[in-house]
Amino acid sequence: MFNRYTKLVPANSPVAIAIALGCVAAAIAARMVLEPLVGSSVPFITLFPVILVATVIGGIVPGLIATIVGLIATWYVVIGTPFEFELLSIGEITEFALFLVSAILMVLVASAMRGALERLETAQERLYAALQASHTGTWRWDIQRDLIEWDPAMLSVFGLDAAQVPRNLTDVLNLVHPDDRDYVSRVTDMAIKNRATAEHEFRTILPDGTEHWIYDRSRIFSDPEGRPAYMIGASLDITDRKHAEERQLLLLHELNHRVKNTLATVQSLAQQTLRRSVNPGAFQTNFIARLMALSATHDILTRKLWEGASIDEILGAELQPYGGIDQNRIRAAGEAVQLKPQQALSLGMVFHELATNAAKYGSLSTPRGSVRVSWTVTQPEPGENRLTIRWLEQGGPVVRKPEHRGFGTRLIERSIAHELGGQVQMDFVPSGLDCLLQIPLTNP
């Protein structure tokens, strides 16, 4: 009952000493009022509760001061005898000694009790802080009386205030998601029936409307007759863990989908490269180059947890074998554009085919040739964003339109038109290839 005062009054402080002296004055006044009732046979009777209160509230020093000052004041005010031992009777000396010993023992015991209260308060505050930090709360259910007791940390787990604390099992079940109430009831009944530890997960809807997941673990305790007496448990908010599990499952499905698509892409690359290769050596060179191009895009997406990649990252990775993007032969400029995984994979293969063709037959096949890549995002219609990429080669050999469409050209057209829903325009002007790619960014 004194813990609220021990927090407000520092131990052995001037305030505590002042309170002790005030208590002594009140005790002397009370003793004088009670004089007609108790007589002078028990002069120190009102000091014992005062010393106890002064010690518990103020500590050992105020308790000792209350003992000494109270003794002196009582002797002179109540007893009225000069404080000289040669004038005291054996009975008075005995009464004086008994009071002094009893008061000192009381001070020591009360001081220890105050210290225990302070340590208990500190441990309780640390426990509550740890529970709140871990989104965990503890509870106790009196089964026979159907009474629920929650610690303060449970309020934060369920997003409630002190006025909304549940009083019984029905109140608790009302906090459970309607779809999970029967399950929680069955688990609870089974734990009571089997005297077993109950462990389950359920959903709850917080007052702000958000849905949270709760992990609950409890244990049954029986009375001396063996009947279920009460259940003690802890509830942990595992919403973040559930979201992480859902995200992990989604990523596994996505990874499975990507692996299948990648294997299909590799199979198609192998078949088409083999069909267009004049000998095994050419097949090996072209196929490995395309695999490395696909791998470069995969590496970027893996670093970004397959959430996407920027267009300049993809372009830089595919042009790295030819010196990368610099300010001389290969230049690239455009606004920041974040590509989705499928867009990044398809554009990576397109950039690889364009760069390979430029290195074999186009502007990158001569020292004076150059490549300029630029891109912009336009909005032809409200809510629709379109990425326009221009690949322009200059300074290379005179370009003529090929008589037959090679695998690289078909791969570019298939990647842009069929996989990304875009358009490809390739102009083979004498000064160099002018390739225009248009891709809707709303597509996956």
Short mmCIF file of C-alpha atoms in Angstrom, two decimals:
data_model
loop_
_atom_site.label_atom_id
_atom_site.label_comp_id
_atom_site.label_asym_id
_atom_site.label_seq_id
_atom_site.Cartn_x
_atom_site.Cartn_y
_atom_site.Cartn_z
CA MET A 1 0.00 0.00 0.00
CA PHE A 2 2.98 2.33 0.46
CA ASN A 3 4.59 1.77 -2.95
CA ARG A 4 3.07 4.91 -4.44
CA TYR A 5 4.61 7.00 -1.62
CA THR A 6 8.02 5.36 -1.83
CA LYS A 7 8.13 6.50 -5.45
CA LEU A 8 7.24 10.08 -4.56
CA VAL A 9 9.51 10.44 -1.50
CA PRO A 10 13.22 9.65 -2.00
CA ALA A 11 14.70 7.60 0.82
CA ASN A 12 16.49 9.53 3.60
CA SER A 13 15.78 12.86 1.91
CA PRO A 14 14.96 16.13 3.76
CA VAL A 15 11.35 15.68 2.68
CA ALA A 16 11.31 12.22 4.27
CA ILE A 17 12.81 13.60 7.51
CA ALA A 18 10.22 16.40 7.56
CA ILE A 19 7.45 13.86 7.13
CA ALA A 20 8.89 11.79 10.00
CA LEU A 21 8.97 14.84 12.32
CA GLY A 22 5.41 15.70 11.32
CA CYS A 23 4.34 12.16 12.14
CA VAL A 24 6.00 12.41 15.56
CA ALA A 25 4.16 15.66 16.29
CA ALA A 26 0.89 14.03 15.29
CA ALA A 27 1.68 11.04 17.50
CA ILE A 28 2.38 13.22 20.55
CA ALA A 29 -0.83 15.16 19.97
CA ALA A 30 -2.78 11.92 19.64
CA ARG A 31 -1.16 10.59 22.81
CA MET A 32 -2.21 13.65 24.77
CA VAL A 33 -5.77 13.36 23.47
CA LEU A 34 -5.86 9.69 24.45
CA GLU A 35 -4.50 10.42 27.95
CA PRO A 36 -7.87 10.05 29.67
CA LEU A 37 -8.42 6.66 28.02
CA VAL A 38 -5.01 4.96 28.21
CA GLY A 39 -3.49 6.74 31.18
CA SER A 40 0.28 7.00 31.64
CA SER A 41 1.03 3.30 31.75
CA VAL A 42 1.72 3.04 28.01
CA PRO A 43 3.28 6.40 27.07
CA PHE A 44 4.86 5.20 23.79
CA ILE A 45 1.78 3.51 22.32
CA THR A 46 1.19 6.06 19.55
CA LEU A 47 4.84 6.09 18.44
CA PHE A 48 4.97 2.55 17.03
CA PRO A 49 2.69 3.15 14.04
CA VAL A 50 4.39 6.52 13.44
CA ILE A 51 7.85 4.94 13.36
CA LEU A 52 6.59 2.24 11.00
CA VAL A 53 5.05 4.79 8.61
CA ALA A 54 8.09 7.09 8.73
CA THR A 55 10.46 4.21 7.93
CA VAL A 56 8.40 2.73 5.12
CA ILE A 57 7.83 6.12 3.49
CA GLY A 58 11.19 7.77 4.21
CA GLY A 59 13.74 5.07 4.91
CA ILE A 60 15.98 4.05 7.80
CA VAL A 61 17.27 7.55 8.72
CA PRO A 62 13.80 9.16 9.10
CA GLY A 63 12.74 6.05 11.04
CA LEU A 64 15.60 6.42 13.52
CA ILE A 65 15.00 10.16 13.81
CA ALA A 66 11.31 9.50 14.51
CA THR A 67 12.35 6.98 17.18
CA ILE A 68 14.76 9.33 18.98
CA VAL A 69 12.68 12.51 18.68
CA GLY A 70 9.51 10.64 19.59
CA LEU A 71 11.20 9.13 22.64
CA ILE A 72 12.45 12.50 23.91
CA ALA A 73 9.18 14.29 23.17
CA THR A 74 7.07 11.61 24.83
CA TRP A 75 9.28 11.60 27.88
CA TYR A 76 9.08 15.32 28.48
CA VAL A 77 5.59 16.03 27.19
CA VAL A 78 3.67 12.93 28.28
CA ILE A 79 5.64 11.48 31.17
CA GLY A 80 6.88 14.84 32.41
CA THR A 81 9.85 13.36 34.33
CA PRO A 82 13.37 14.92 34.08
CA PHE A 83 15.50 12.77 31.84
CA GLU A 84 17.88 11.57 34.55
CA PHE A 85 18.48 7.87 34.98
CA GLU A 86 19.11 8.13 38.71
CA LEU A 87 15.52 9.32 39.15
CA LEU A 88 14.00 6.52 37.06
CA SER A 89 12.42 3.42 38.49
CA ILE A 90 13.21 -0.10 37.36
CA GLY A 91 9.88 -0.24 35.59
CA GLU A 92 10.50 3.01 33.69
CA ILE A 93 13.99 1.88 32.64
CA THR A 94 12.57 -1.45 31.47
CA GLU A 95 9.79 0.29 29.56
CA PHE A 96 12.33 2.67 28.01
CA ALA A 97 14.62 -0.21 26.97
CA LEU A 98 11.76 -2.30 25.54
CA PHE A 99 10.49 0.63 23.50
CA LEU A 100 13.96 1.44 22.19
CA VAL A 101 14.73 -2.15 21.18
CA SER A 102 11.28 -2.66 19.66
CA ALA A 103 11.48 0.64 17.77
CA ILE A 104 14.94 -0.13 16.35
CA LEU A 105 13.83 -3.61 15.27
CA MET A 106 10.75 -2.07 13.68
CA VAL A 107 12.91 0.46 11.82
CA LEU A 108 15.20 -2.28 10.52
CA VAL A 109 12.29 -4.49 9.43
CA ALA A 110 10.38 -1.61 7.84
CA SER A 111 13.52 -0.38 6.08
CA ALA A 112 14.09 -3.84 4.66
CA MET A 113 10.45 -3.93 3.59
CA ARG A 114 10.84 -0.58 1.82
CA GLY A 115 13.95 -1.86 0.04
CA ALA A 116 12.09 -4.98 -1.01
CA LEU A 117 9.24 -2.85 -2.35
CA GLU A 118 11.66 -0.71 -4.34
CA ARG A 119 13.37 -3.77 -5.80
CA LEU A 120 10.00 -5.31 -6.60
CA GLU A 121 8.86 -2.11 -8.33
CA THR A 122 12.09 -1.96 -10.35
CA ALA A 123 11.81 -5.62 -11.38
CA GLN A 124 8.15 -5.14 -12.28
CA GLU A 125 8.91 -2.07 -14.40
CA ARG A 126 11.68 -3.95 -16.21
CA LEU A 127 9.36 -6.89 -16.80
CA TYR A 128 6.62 -4.68 -18.21
CA ALA A 129 9.13 -2.84 -20.38
CA ALA A 130 10.46 -6.15 -21.72
CA LEU A 131 6.96 -7.46 -22.35
CA GLN A 132 5.91 -4.31 -24.19
CA ALA A 133 9.11 -4.26 -26.23
CA SER A 134 8.48 -7.85 -27.32
CA HIS A 135 4.73 -7.26 -27.84
CA THR A 136 3.95 -9.84 -25.16
CA GLY A 137 1.47 -9.80 -22.31
CA THR A 138 0.59 -12.19 -19.48
CA TRP A 139 -2.80 -13.12 -18.06
CA ARG A 140 -4.49 -15.27 -15.44
CA TRP A 141 -7.94 -16.86 -15.69
CA ASP A 142 -9.75 -18.06 -12.56
CA ILE A 143 -11.63 -20.96 -14.12
CA GLN A 144 -14.01 -21.64 -11.25
CA ARG A 145 -15.13 -18.00 -10.92
CA ASP A 146 -14.56 -17.15 -14.61
CA LEU A 147 -12.48 -14.05 -13.84
CA ILE A 148 -9.72 -12.75 -16.12
CA GLU A 149 -6.72 -10.75 -14.90
CA TRP A 150 -4.50 -8.95 -17.44
CA ASP A 151 -1.18 -7.24 -16.90
CA PRO A 152 -0.72 -3.77 -18.49
CA ALA A 153 1.31 -5.21 -21.37
CA MET A 154 -1.73 -7.17 -22.59
CA LEU A 155 -3.49 -3.90 -23.30
CA SER A 156 -0.89 -2.91 -25.87
CA VAL A 157 -1.02 -6.38 -27.47
CA PHE A 158 -4.75 -5.97 -28.15
CA GLY A 159 -4.69 -2.18 -28.58
CA LEU A 160 -7.06 -1.55 -25.66
CA ASP A 161 -7.18 0.97 -22.82
CA ALA A 162 -7.69 0.25 -19.14
CA ALA A 163 -11.48 0.64 -19.37
CA GLN A 164 -11.72 -2.13 -21.97
CA VAL A 165 -10.02 -4.93 -20.02
CA PRO A 166 -12.02 -8.16 -20.41
CA ARG A 167 -13.55 -9.57 -17.25
CA ASN A 168 -14.32 -13.15 -18.26
CA LEU A 169 -13.76 -15.72 -20.99
CA THR A 170 -16.68 -14.44 -23.06
CA ASP A 171 -15.13 -10.96 -23.15
CA VAL A 172 -11.83 -12.45 -24.32
CA LEU A 173 -13.52 -14.50 -27.05
CA ASN A 174 -15.20 -11.33 -28.30
CA LEU A 175 -11.72 -9.96 -29.02
CA VAL A 176 -10.90 -12.98 -31.21
CA HIS A 177 -11.58 -12.85 -34.93
CA PRO A 178 -15.05 -14.34 -35.59
CA ASP A 179 -13.57 -17.03 -37.84
CA ASP A 180 -11.18 -18.19 -35.06
CA ARG A 181 -13.47 -18.15 -32.00
CA ASP A 182 -14.64 -21.76 -32.28
CA TYR A 183 -11.05 -22.90 -32.69
CA VAL A 184 -9.88 -20.98 -29.60
CA SER A 185 -12.81 -22.36 -27.58
CA ARG A 186 -11.98 -25.94 -28.61
CA VAL A 187 -8.31 -25.53 -27.72
CA THR A 188 -9.22 -24.06 -24.32
CA ASP A 189 -11.76 -26.80 -23.54
CA MET A 190 -9.28 -29.49 -24.57
CA ALA A 191 -6.57 -28.01 -22.34
CA ILE A 192 -8.93 -27.97 -19.35
CA LYS A 193 -10.11 -31.51 -20.04
CA ASN A 194 -6.61 -32.97 -20.45
CA ARG A 195 -4.83 -30.68 -17.95
CA ALA A 196 -2.41 -29.96 -20.79
CA THR A 197 -0.52 -26.95 -21.99
CA ALA A 198 -2.53 -25.00 -24.56
CA GLU A 199 -0.67 -23.54 -27.53
CA HIS A 200 -2.41 -21.89 -30.48
CA GLU A 201 -2.47 -18.95 -32.88
CA PHE A 202 -5.46 -16.77 -33.68
CA ARG A 203 -6.38 -13.47 -35.22
CA THR A 204 -7.76 -10.37 -33.54
CA ILE A 205 -9.08 -7.12 -34.90
CA LEU A 206 -7.70 -4.06 -33.12
CA PRO A 207 -9.88 -1.01 -32.45
CA ASP A 208 -8.23 0.77 -35.40
CA GLY A 209 -9.52 -1.97 -37.72
CA THR A 210 -6.19 -3.69 -38.39
CA GLU A 211 -5.92 -7.47 -38.18
CA HIS A 212 -3.19 -8.90 -35.94
CA TRP A 213 -2.00 -12.42 -35.25
CA ILE A 214 -1.59 -13.59 -31.64
CA TYR A 215 0.37 -16.59 -30.39
CA ASP A 216 -0.94 -17.80 -27.04
CA ARG A 217 0.55 -20.38 -24.69
CA SER A 218 -0.97 -21.28 -21.31
CA ARG A 219 -0.89 -23.84 -18.54
CA ILE A 220 -3.59 -25.30 -16.27
CA PHE A 221 -3.23 -25.41 -12.46
CA SER A 222 -5.50 -27.54 -10.26
CA ASP A 223 -6.82 -27.08 -6.74
CA PRO A 224 -6.13 -29.60 -3.90
CA GLU A 225 -9.16 -31.65 -5.01
CA GLY A 226 -7.72 -31.98 -8.52
CA ARG A 227 -10.24 -29.69 -10.19
CA PRO A 228 -9.04 -27.07 -12.71
CA ALA A 229 -8.47 -23.93 -10.67
CA TYR A 230 -6.86 -21.38 -12.91
CA MET A 231 -4.95 -20.96 -16.14
CA ILE A 232 -1.89 -18.76 -16.59
CA GLY A 233 -0.59 -17.81 -20.00
CA ALA A 234 1.19 -15.34 -22.22
CA SER A 235 0.12 -13.78 -25.51
CA LEU A 236 2.59 -12.63 -28.14
CA ASP A 237 1.83 -10.43 -31.13
CA ILE A 238 3.28 -12.35 -34.10
CA THR A 239 1.84 -10.18 -36.86
CA ASP A 240 5.27 -9.25 -38.21
CA ARG A 241 6.30 -12.91 -38.26
CA LYS A 242 3.11 -13.89 -40.08
CA HIS A 243 3.66 -11.20 -42.67
CA ALA A 244 7.24 -12.39 -43.11
CA GLU A 245 6.02 -15.98 -43.57
CA GLU A 246 3.45 -14.85 -46.13
CA ARG A 247 6.09 -12.84 -47.94
CA GLN A 248 8.49 -15.79 -47.86
CA LEU A 249 5.81 -18.08 -49.29
CA LEU A 250 5.03 -15.55 -51.98
CA LEU A 251 8.71 -15.28 -52.83
CA LEU A 252 9.01 -19.06 -53.03
CA HIS A 253 6.10 -19.22 -55.47
CA GLU A 254 7.61 -16.33 -57.41
CA LEU A 255 10.99 -18.02 -57.42
CA ASN A 256 9.42 -21.24 -58.67
CA HIS A 257 7.71 -19.30 -61.43
CA ARG A 258 10.90 -17.47 -62.34
CA VAL A 259 12.93 -20.67 -62.42
CA LYS A 260 10.43 -22.30 -64.77
CA ASN A 261 10.46 -19.23 -67.01
CA THR A 262 14.24 -19.09 -66.94
CA LEU A 263 14.55 -22.77 -67.87
CA ALA A 264 12.11 -22.23 -70.71
CA THR A 265 14.12 -19.22 -71.87
CA VAL A 266 17.38 -21.15 -71.71
CA GLN A 267 15.83 -24.04 -73.63
CA SER A 268 14.56 -21.68 -76.33
CA LEU A 269 17.94 -19.92 -76.54
CA ALA A 270 19.69 -23.25 -76.91
CA GLN A 271 17.36 -24.48 -79.64
CA GLN A 272 17.38 -21.25 -81.65
CA THR A 273 21.14 -20.72 -81.25
CA LEU A 274 21.83 -24.31 -82.34
CA ARG A 275 19.54 -23.92 -85.34
CA ARG A 276 21.37 -20.78 -86.52
CA SER A 277 24.92 -21.91 -85.75
CA VAL A 278 27.09 -23.16 -88.60
CA ASN A 279 29.28 -25.30 -86.35
CA PRO A 280 29.56 -26.43 -82.72
CA GLY A 281 32.14 -23.74 -81.95
CA ALA A 282 29.80 -20.97 -83.06
CA PHE A 283 26.96 -22.49 -81.06
CA GLN A 284 29.09 -22.62 -77.91
CA THR A 285 30.25 -19.02 -78.28
CA ASN A 286 26.80 -17.57 -78.99
CA PHE A 287 24.97 -19.68 -76.46
CA ILE A 288 27.38 -18.92 -73.60
CA ALA A 289 27.23 -15.20 -74.45
CA ARG A 290 23.44 -15.22 -74.22
CA LEU A 291 23.54 -17.21 -70.98
CA MET A 292 25.96 -14.67 -69.50
CA ALA A 293 23.65 -11.84 -70.55
CA LEU A 294 20.73 -13.57 -68.83
CA SER A 295 22.91 -14.24 -65.78
CA ALA A 296 23.92 -10.58 -65.52
CA THR A 297 20.29 -9.51 -65.25
CA HIS A 298 19.61 -12.30 -62.74
CA ASP A 299 22.46 -11.08 -60.56
CA ILE A 300 21.00 -7.58 -60.43
CA LEU A 301 17.51 -8.84 -59.60
CA THR A 302 18.89 -11.17 -56.93
CA ARG A 303 20.63 -8.26 -55.21
CA LYS A 304 17.32 -6.40 -55.27
CA LEU A 305 15.41 -9.45 -53.92
CA TRP A 306 13.60 -9.72 -57.27
CA GLU A 307 11.64 -6.58 -56.60
CA GLY A 308 12.90 -4.89 -59.77
CA ALA A 309 15.90 -3.08 -61.22
CA SER A 310 16.63 0.28 -62.83
CA ILE A 311 17.06 0.52 -66.58
CA ASP A 312 20.54 2.03 -66.31
CA GLU A 313 21.68 -0.95 -64.18
CA ILE A 314 20.44 -3.42 -66.79
CA LEU A 315 21.93 -1.45 -69.67
CA GLY A 316 25.28 -1.06 -67.89
CA ALA A 317 25.50 -4.79 -67.16
CA GLU A 318 24.87 -5.78 -70.79
CA LEU A 319 27.32 -3.22 -72.19
CA GLN A 320 30.07 -4.10 -69.71
CA PRO A 321 31.78 -6.61 -72.10
CA TYR A 322 32.18 -3.76 -74.61
CA GLY A 323 33.71 -1.22 -72.25
CA GLY A 324 30.61 -0.23 -70.35
CA ILE A 325 28.87 3.12 -70.40
CA ASP A 326 31.35 5.99 -70.74
CA GLN A 327 31.38 9.48 -72.20
CA ASN A 328 33.09 8.51 -75.45
CA ARG A 329 31.95 5.51 -77.45
CA ILE A 330 28.90 4.43 -75.45
CA ARG A 331 26.64 7.03 -73.90
CA ALA A 332 23.37 6.59 -72.05
CA ALA A 333 20.99 9.18 -70.66
CA GLY A 334 17.45 9.15 -69.34
CA GLU A 335 15.26 9.64 -66.31
CA ALA A 336 15.14 7.18 -63.42
CA VAL A 337 12.98 4.22 -64.41
CA GLN A 338 12.38 1.19 -62.22
CA LEU A 339 11.67 -1.99 -64.17
CA LYS A 340 9.72 -4.99 -62.95
CA PRO A 341 11.53 -8.35 -62.99
CA GLN A 342 10.05 -9.57 -66.30
CA GLN A 343 10.69 -6.21 -67.96
CA ALA A 344 14.30 -6.28 -66.72
CA LEU A 345 14.90 -9.82 -68.02
CA SER A 346 13.43 -9.09 -71.46
CA LEU A 347 15.21 -5.76 -71.87
CA GLY A 348 18.46 -7.36 -70.73
CA MET A 349 18.30 -9.84 -73.60
CA VAL A 350 17.33 -7.04 -76.03
CA PHE A 351 20.29 -4.89 -75.00
CA HIS A 352 22.57 -7.91 -75.29
CA GLU A 353 21.44 -8.66 -78.86
CA LEU A 354 21.75 -5.00 -79.89
CA ALA A 355 25.24 -4.73 -78.33
CA THR A 356 26.38 -8.02 -79.90
CA ASN A 357 25.14 -6.95 -83.35
CA ALA A 358 26.85 -3.57 -82.94
CA ALA A 359 30.13 -5.27 -81.98
CA LYS A 360 30.00 -7.70 -84.94
CA TYR A 361 28.55 -5.60 -87.75
CA GLY A 362 27.70 -2.14 -86.47
CA SER A 363 29.29 0.92 -84.92
CA LEU A 364 31.20 -0.93 -82.17
CA SER A 365 33.06 -2.97 -84.81
CA THR A 366 35.23 0.09 -85.66
CA PRO A 367 37.28 2.33 -83.37
CA ARG A 368 35.38 5.47 -84.39
CA GLY A 369 31.91 4.10 -83.98
CA SER A 370 29.64 5.03 -81.09
CA VAL A 371 26.32 4.11 -79.54
CA ARG A 372 23.83 6.52 -78.00
CA VAL A 373 21.06 5.15 -75.81
CA SER A 374 18.34 7.44 -74.48
CA TRP A 375 14.98 6.86 -72.87
CA THR A 376 11.98 8.83 -71.70
CA VAL A 377 8.68 8.09 -70.00
CA THR A 378 5.56 9.58 -71.57
CA GLN A 379 1.88 9.43 -70.72
CA PRO A 380 -0.12 9.04 -73.96
CA GLU A 381 -3.31 8.54 -71.96
CA PRO A 382 -4.24 9.28 -68.33
CA GLY A 383 -2.99 6.50 -66.06
CA GLU A 384 -0.81 4.91 -68.77
CA ASN A 385 2.98 5.29 -68.71
CA ARG A 386 5.05 4.33 -71.72
CA LEU A 387 8.80 3.83 -71.81
CA THR A 388 10.45 4.85 -75.09
CA ILE A 389 14.04 3.72 -75.68
CA ARG A 390 16.16 4.78 -78.64
CA TRP A 391 19.29 2.87 -79.61
CA LEU A 392 21.27 4.91 -82.16
CA GLU A 393 24.54 3.78 -83.76
CA GLN A 394 26.88 6.16 -85.59
CA GLY A 395 30.38 6.13 -87.10
CA GLY A 396 30.46 2.48 -88.07
CA PRO A 397 30.41 0.74 -91.44
CA VAL A 398 27.71 1.58 -93.93
CA VAL A 399 24.60 -0.27 -92.87
CA ARG A 400 22.27 -2.09 -95.21
CA LYS A 401 19.01 -3.75 -94.33
CA PRO A 402 19.62 -7.50 -94.00
CA GLU A 403 17.90 -9.75 -96.48
CA HIS A 404 16.93 -12.27 -93.79
CA ARG A 405 15.81 -11.71 -90.20
CA GLY A 406 18.28 -13.39 -87.91
CA PHE A 407 17.66 -14.96 -84.52
CA GLY A 408 18.79 -11.79 -82.72
CA THR A 409 16.20 -9.68 -84.54
CA ARG A 410 13.45 -12.18 -83.85
CA LEU A 411 14.50 -12.39 -80.20
CA ILE A 412 14.25 -8.59 -79.89
CA GLU A 413 10.83 -8.53 -81.53
CA ARG A 414 9.55 -11.43 -79.44
CA SER A 415 10.86 -9.95 -76.18
CA ILE A 416 9.35 -6.53 -76.78
CA ALA A 417 6.12 -7.42 -78.58
CA HIS A 418 5.08 -10.76 -77.03
CA GLU A 419 6.60 -10.62 -73.53
CA LEU A 420 6.23 -6.90 -72.78
CA GLY A 421 3.37 -5.93 -75.07
CA GLY A 422 5.42 -3.19 -76.76
CA GLN A 423 6.52 -2.21 -80.24
CA VAL A 424 9.83 -2.38 -82.10
CA GLN A 425 10.93 -0.18 -84.98
CA MET A 426 14.34 -0.93 -86.53
CA ASP A 427 15.64 1.44 -89.25
CA PHE A 428 18.83 0.32 -90.99
CA VAL A 429 20.00 3.74 -92.23
CA PRO A 430 23.47 4.01 -93.84
CA SER A 431 24.94 5.88 -90.85
CA GLY A 432 23.94 3.16 -88.43
CA LEU A 433 21.09 1.23 -86.84
CA ASP A 434 18.30 3.37 -85.39
CA CYS A 435 16.17 1.18 -83.10
CA LEU A 436 13.09 2.52 -81.30
CA LEU A 437 11.51 0.48 -78.51
CA GLN A 438 8.20 1.39 -76.88
CA ILE A 439 7.07 -0.51 -73.77
CA PRO A 440 4.01 0.04 -71.53
CA LEU A 441 5.25 0.21 -67.96
CA THR A 442 1.92 -0.99 -66.57
CA ASN A 443 2.58 -4.51 -67.84
CA PRO A 444 4.34 -7.01 -65.49
#
